[in-house]
Amino acid sequence: MISLIILLVGVIFLVLGANSLVDGASVIAKRFNIPNIVIGLTIVAFGTSAPELVVNVISALNGKSAITLGNVIGSNVINILVILGITAIIYPLTVARNTVKFEIPIALFASILTYVLAKNGVLSKIDGFILLGFFILFLMYNAYLTVMNREESELEVKNYTLPIATGVTILGFILLVFGGKFIVDSAVNLARNFGISERVISVTVVSLGTSLPELATSVVAAFKKNTDIAIGNVVGSNIFNTFFILGISAVITPIDVPTTAFIDLILNIVASILLLAFVLRNYRLNRIHGLLFLTVYSTYLYSLFK
């Protein structure tokens, strides 16, 4: 009963935190003339990836490789198949040309790189530094976008002063971290009571718990019709998860990659390929695409629990 209450509190924190983070980040984007997609790929992605970061650092320090790897890969899969699936059903998403040409391919590259580095059964410290190296390149890419400041649709934002917007963003970040932690702790306790394996827990319950910020943020952005933030949030989060969070985790402690984990790694690649294929022609994710994403994930869940 206590775990269920903590789970509910975590969900409330996540929703409130996601709303605050989107509002605060949008104001900051407006005030500093930063492109919406950059906000989604940096500030929002950092905030919504905070639960993954907290869980992975703790897991790495405790030598829990299954949770460390499963949390990142599971979150990436959920981000695309579940979060974009639900978001596209709520409101069809128009994807910026630059996102299709560069950001989504970067996310696909990240998923393929992870698979290649893991082929020998371990993500070593050197692999971690390789991932962090690409993360630095990704930050440089975002800096370039900021300088270029390509034209975008007008963004409706709250009438906040810059200090208030900063405070709202920080508050959202804090709520997300605590909400994600509450959900993970309570969900893991509930799942283990049913005798579920550590890997399955990490790629489902833990990943879903730490991905709820992305879900809440993207859903809120979709309702507000801020499609750049909705898409940028998910794509940026996947890139951050792989290059930064998985990189940091491997540097802290090498991550063992069991044979069963390659199913998850392959699905991670497939999800990115599907996303790129769906938006490549019309730069749009529609409701049919969303349903297909959810169908693929449902099939994956069935294979885990059958």
Coordinates of C-alpha atoms in Angstrom, one line a residue:
M1 CA 0.0 0.0 0.0
I2 CA 2.8 2.4 0.9
S3 CA 4.6 1.7 -2.4
L4 CA 1.3 2.5 -4.3
I5 CA 1.0 5.8 -2.5
I6 CA 4.7 6.7 -3.3
L7 CA 4.1 5.7 -6.9
L8 CA 1.1 8.1 -7.1
V9 CA 3.0 10.9 -5.5
G10 CA 5.8 10.3 -8.0
V11 CA 3.4 10.6 -11.0
I12 CA 2.0 13.9 -9.6
F13 CA 5.5 15.3 -9.2
L14 CA 6.4 14.2 -12.7
V15 CA 3.4 15.9 -14.3
L16 CA 3.8 19.1 -12.4
G17 CA 7.6 19.1 -13.0
A18 CA 7.2 18.5 -16.8
N19 CA 4.7 21.3 -17.1
S20 CA 6.9 23.7 -15.2
L21 CA 10.0 22.7 -17.2
V22 CA 8.2 23.2 -20.5
D23 CA 6.9 26.6 -19.5
G24 CA 10.2 27.8 -18.0
A25 CA 12.3 26.5 -20.9
S26 CA 9.9 28.1 -23.5
V27 CA 10.3 31.5 -21.8
I28 CA 14.0 31.2 -21.7
A29 CA 14.0 30.3 -25.4
K30 CA 11.9 33.3 -26.2
R31 CA 14.0 35.7 -24.2
F32 CA 17.4 34.6 -25.6
N33 CA 16.1 34.0 -29.1
I34 CA 17.1 30.3 -28.9
P35 CA 15.4 27.9 -31.4
N36 CA 12.6 25.8 -29.9
I37 CA 14.2 22.6 -31.0
V38 CA 17.5 23.5 -29.2
I39 CA 15.5 24.0 -26.0
G40 CA 13.9 20.5 -26.5
L41 CA 17.3 19.0 -27.2
T42 CA 19.2 20.5 -24.3
I43 CA 17.3 22.1 -21.3
V44 CA 14.2 19.9 -21.6
A45 CA 16.2 16.8 -22.4
F46 CA 18.5 17.4 -19.5
G47 CA 15.6 17.8 -17.1
T48 CA 13.6 14.9 -18.3
S49 CA 16.7 12.7 -18.4
A50 CA 17.5 13.4 -14.8
P51 CA 15.7 10.4 -13.4
E52 CA 17.7 8.1 -15.8
L53 CA 20.9 9.8 -14.7
V54 CA 20.1 9.4 -11.0
V55 CA 19.1 5.7 -11.4
N56 CA 22.1 4.9 -13.5
V57 CA 24.7 6.5 -11.3
I58 CA 23.3 4.7 -8.3
S59 CA 23.1 1.4 -10.3
A60 CA 26.7 1.8 -11.6
L61 CA 28.1 2.5 -8.1
N62 CA 26.3 -0.6 -6.9
G63 CA 27.5 -2.7 -9.8
K64 CA 24.0 -3.4 -11.1
S65 CA 24.8 -3.8 -14.8
A66 CA 21.4 -5.1 -15.8
I67 CA 19.6 -2.0 -14.4
T68 CA 22.3 0.4 -15.7
L69 CA 22.0 -0.9 -19.3
G70 CA 18.3 -1.8 -19.3
N71 CA 17.3 1.6 -17.9
V72 CA 18.9 3.5 -20.8
I73 CA 17.9 1.1 -23.6
G74 CA 14.4 0.6 -22.2
S75 CA 13.9 4.3 -21.8
N76 CA 15.0 5.0 -25.4
V77 CA 12.6 2.4 -26.7
I78 CA 9.7 3.7 -24.6
N79 CA 10.5 7.3 -25.7
I80 CA 10.0 6.5 -29.4
L81 CA 7.4 3.7 -29.4
V82 CA 5.3 4.7 -26.4
I83 CA 5.8 8.4 -25.9
L84 CA 5.9 9.5 -29.5
G85 CA 3.1 6.9 -30.2
I86 CA 0.8 8.5 -27.6
T87 CA 1.8 12.0 -28.5
A88 CA 1.1 11.5 -32.2
I89 CA -2.3 10.1 -31.4
I90 CA -3.1 13.1 -29.3
Y91 CA -2.0 15.6 -31.9
P92 CA -0.2 14.7 -35.2
L93 CA 3.3 16.1 -35.1
T94 CA 5.0 18.2 -37.8
V95 CA 8.7 17.5 -37.6
A96 CA 11.2 20.2 -38.5
R97 CA 13.4 19.5 -41.6
N98 CA 16.6 19.9 -39.6
T99 CA 15.3 17.3 -37.0
V100 CA 14.7 14.8 -39.8
K101 CA 18.0 15.4 -41.5
F102 CA 20.3 15.6 -38.5
E103 CA 18.8 15.0 -35.0
I104 CA 16.9 11.7 -35.7
P105 CA 19.9 10.3 -37.7
I106 CA 22.2 11.2 -34.7
A107 CA 19.8 9.2 -32.4
L108 CA 19.9 6.3 -34.8
F109 CA 23.7 6.4 -35.0
A110 CA 23.8 6.4 -31.1
S111 CA 21.7 3.3 -31.0
I112 CA 23.9 1.5 -33.6
L113 CA 27.1 2.6 -31.9
T114 CA 25.9 1.2 -28.6
Y115 CA 25.2 -2.2 -30.2
V116 CA 28.6 -2.2 -31.9
L117 CA 30.4 -1.3 -28.6
A118 CA 28.5 -3.9 -26.7
K119 CA 29.2 -6.8 -29.2
N120 CA 32.1 -8.1 -27.0
G121 CA 29.8 -8.5 -24.0
V122 CA 30.9 -5.4 -22.1
L123 CA 30.8 -1.6 -22.2
S124 CA 34.2 -0.7 -20.9
K125 CA 35.5 2.6 -19.5
I126 CA 37.0 3.3 -22.9
D127 CA 33.6 2.7 -24.5
G128 CA 32.2 5.2 -22.0
F129 CA 34.7 7.8 -22.9
I130 CA 33.9 7.2 -26.6
L131 CA 30.2 7.9 -25.9
L132 CA 31.1 11.0 -23.9
G133 CA 33.2 12.2 -26.8
F134 CA 30.2 12.0 -29.1
F135 CA 28.2 13.8 -26.4
I136 CA 30.6 16.7 -26.6
L137 CA 30.2 16.8 -30.3
F138 CA 26.5 16.8 -29.9
L139 CA 26.7 19.9 -27.6
M140 CA 28.8 21.6 -30.2
Y141 CA 26.2 20.9 -32.8
N142 CA 23.6 22.5 -30.5
A143 CA 25.8 25.5 -30.1
Y144 CA 25.9 25.8 -33.9
L145 CA 22.1 25.7 -34.1
T146 CA 21.9 28.5 -31.5
V147 CA 24.2 30.6 -33.6
M148 CA 22.4 29.9 -36.8
N149 CA 19.0 30.4 -35.2
R150 CA 17.0 29.1 -38.0
E151 CA 13.4 30.5 -38.5
E152 CA 10.6 28.7 -36.6
S153 CA 6.9 29.1 -35.9
E154 CA 5.9 31.6 -33.2
L155 CA 6.0 30.0 -29.7
E156 CA 3.4 31.0 -27.1
V157 CA 4.9 31.3 -23.7
K158 CA 4.0 32.4 -20.2
N159 CA 4.3 36.0 -19.2
Y160 CA 7.3 35.3 -16.8
T161 CA 10.2 37.5 -16.1
L162 CA 13.6 35.8 -16.7
P163 CA 14.3 35.2 -13.0
I164 CA 10.8 33.6 -12.5
A165 CA 11.2 31.5 -15.7
T166 CA 14.6 30.3 -14.3
G167 CA 13.0 29.5 -11.0
V168 CA 10.1 27.6 -12.6
T169 CA 12.6 25.6 -14.8
I170 CA 14.6 24.7 -11.7
L171 CA 11.5 23.8 -9.8
G172 CA 10.4 21.5 -12.7
F173 CA 13.8 19.9 -12.7
I174 CA 13.6 19.2 -9.0
L175 CA 10.1 17.8 -9.1
L176 CA 11.1 15.5 -12.0
V177 CA 14.1 14.1 -10.2
F178 CA 12.2 13.4 -7.0
G179 CA 9.1 12.1 -8.9
G180 CA 11.2 9.8 -11.0
K181 CA 13.1 8.5 -7.9
F182 CA 9.8 7.8 -6.0
I183 CA 8.3 5.9 -9.0
V184 CA 11.4 3.8 -9.6
D185 CA 11.8 2.8 -6.0
S186 CA 8.2 1.9 -5.5
A187 CA 7.8 0.2 -8.8
V188 CA 10.9 -2.0 -8.4
N189 CA 9.6 -3.0 -5.0
L190 CA 6.2 -3.9 -6.4
A191 CA 7.7 -5.8 -9.4
R192 CA 10.1 -7.8 -7.3
N193 CA 7.2 -9.1 -5.2
F194 CA 6.1 -10.8 -8.4
G195 CA 9.5 -12.4 -9.0
I196 CA 10.3 -10.6 -12.2
S197 CA 13.9 -10.7 -13.4
E198 CA 16.2 -7.7 -12.9
R199 CA 16.6 -7.3 -16.7
V200 CA 12.9 -7.3 -17.3
I201 CA 12.3 -4.9 -14.4
S202 CA 14.9 -2.5 -15.8
V203 CA 13.7 -2.4 -19.4
T204 CA 10.0 -2.1 -18.4
V205 CA 9.1 -0.9 -14.9
V206 CA 12.3 1.1 -14.2
S207 CA 12.5 2.5 -17.8
L208 CA 8.8 3.4 -17.7
G209 CA 9.2 5.2 -14.4
T210 CA 12.2 7.2 -15.6
S211 CA 10.6 7.9 -18.9
L212 CA 7.4 9.4 -17.4
P213 CA 9.0 12.9 -17.5
E214 CA 9.4 12.6 -21.2
L215 CA 5.8 11.4 -21.6
A216 CA 4.4 14.2 -19.4
T217 CA 6.5 16.8 -21.1
S218 CA 5.7 15.6 -24.6
V219 CA 2.0 15.3 -23.9
V220 CA 1.9 18.8 -22.4
A221 CA 3.8 20.2 -25.4
A222 CA 1.5 18.4 -27.8
F223 CA -1.6 19.8 -26.2
K224 CA 0.0 23.3 -26.4
K225 CA 0.9 22.5 -30.0
N226 CA 4.6 23.1 -29.4
T227 CA 5.6 20.3 -31.7
D228 CA 9.3 21.2 -31.8
I229 CA 9.5 20.7 -28.1
A230 CA 7.5 17.5 -28.2
I231 CA 9.8 15.9 -30.9
G232 CA 13.0 17.5 -29.7
N233 CA 12.3 16.4 -26.2
V234 CA 12.2 12.7 -27.1
V235 CA 15.0 12.7 -29.7
G236 CA 17.3 14.8 -27.5
S237 CA 16.5 12.6 -24.5
N238 CA 17.5 9.5 -26.4
I239 CA 20.8 11.1 -27.5
F240 CA 21.5 12.3 -24.0
N241 CA 20.6 8.9 -22.5
T242 CA 23.1 7.1 -24.8
F243 CA 26.0 9.4 -25.1
F244 CA 25.9 11.1 -21.7
I245 CA 24.1 8.8 -19.2
L246 CA 25.3 5.5 -20.6
G247 CA 28.8 7.0 -21.1
I248 CA 29.0 8.2 -17.5
S249 CA 27.8 4.9 -16.2
A250 CA 30.4 2.9 -18.2
V251 CA 33.2 5.2 -17.0
I252 CA 32.1 4.7 -13.4
T253 CA 31.9 0.9 -13.7
P254 CA 32.2 -1.3 -16.9
I255 CA 28.8 -2.6 -17.8
D256 CA 28.3 -6.3 -18.5
V257 CA 26.0 -7.0 -21.5
P258 CA 24.2 -10.4 -21.3
T259 CA 23.1 -12.2 -24.4
T260 CA 19.5 -11.6 -23.6
A261 CA 20.1 -7.8 -23.7
F262 CA 20.9 -7.8 -27.4
I263 CA 17.1 -8.2 -28.1
D264 CA 16.7 -4.8 -26.4
L265 CA 19.6 -3.3 -28.2
I266 CA 18.2 -4.4 -31.6
L267 CA 14.8 -3.1 -30.8
N268 CA 16.4 0.2 -29.9
I269 CA 17.8 0.4 -33.4
V270 CA 14.6 -0.7 -35.0
A271 CA 12.6 2.0 -33.2
S272 CA 15.0 4.7 -34.5
I273 CA 14.8 3.3 -38.0
L274 CA 11.0 3.3 -37.9
L275 CA 10.9 6.9 -36.6
L276 CA 13.2 8.1 -39.4
A277 CA 11.2 6.1 -42.1
F278 CA 7.9 7.6 -40.9
V279 CA 9.0 11.2 -41.1
L280 CA 11.4 11.1 -44.0
R281 CA 8.9 11.9 -46.7
N282 CA 6.3 14.2 -45.2
Y283 CA 8.1 15.4 -42.1
R284 CA 5.1 14.4 -40.0
L285 CA 4.0 11.8 -37.5
N286 CA 0.3 11.0 -37.7
R287 CA -2.1 8.9 -35.7
I288 CA -1.5 5.8 -37.8
H289 CA 2.3 6.0 -37.1
G290 CA 1.4 6.4 -33.4
L291 CA -0.7 3.3 -33.4
L292 CA 2.0 1.3 -35.2
F293 CA 4.6 2.4 -32.6
L294 CA 2.3 1.2 -29.8
T295 CA 1.7 -2.1 -31.6
V296 CA 5.4 -2.8 -31.9
Y297 CA 5.9 -2.1 -28.2
S298 CA 3.0 -4.2 -27.2
T299 CA 4.4 -7.1 -29.2
Y300 CA 7.8 -6.6 -27.4
L301 CA 6.1 -6.6 -24.0
Y302 CA 4.3 -9.8 -24.9
S303 CA 7.6 -11.5 -25.8
L304 CA 9.1 -10.5 -22.4
F305 CA 6.2 -11.8 -20.3
K306 CA 4.9 -14.7 -22.3

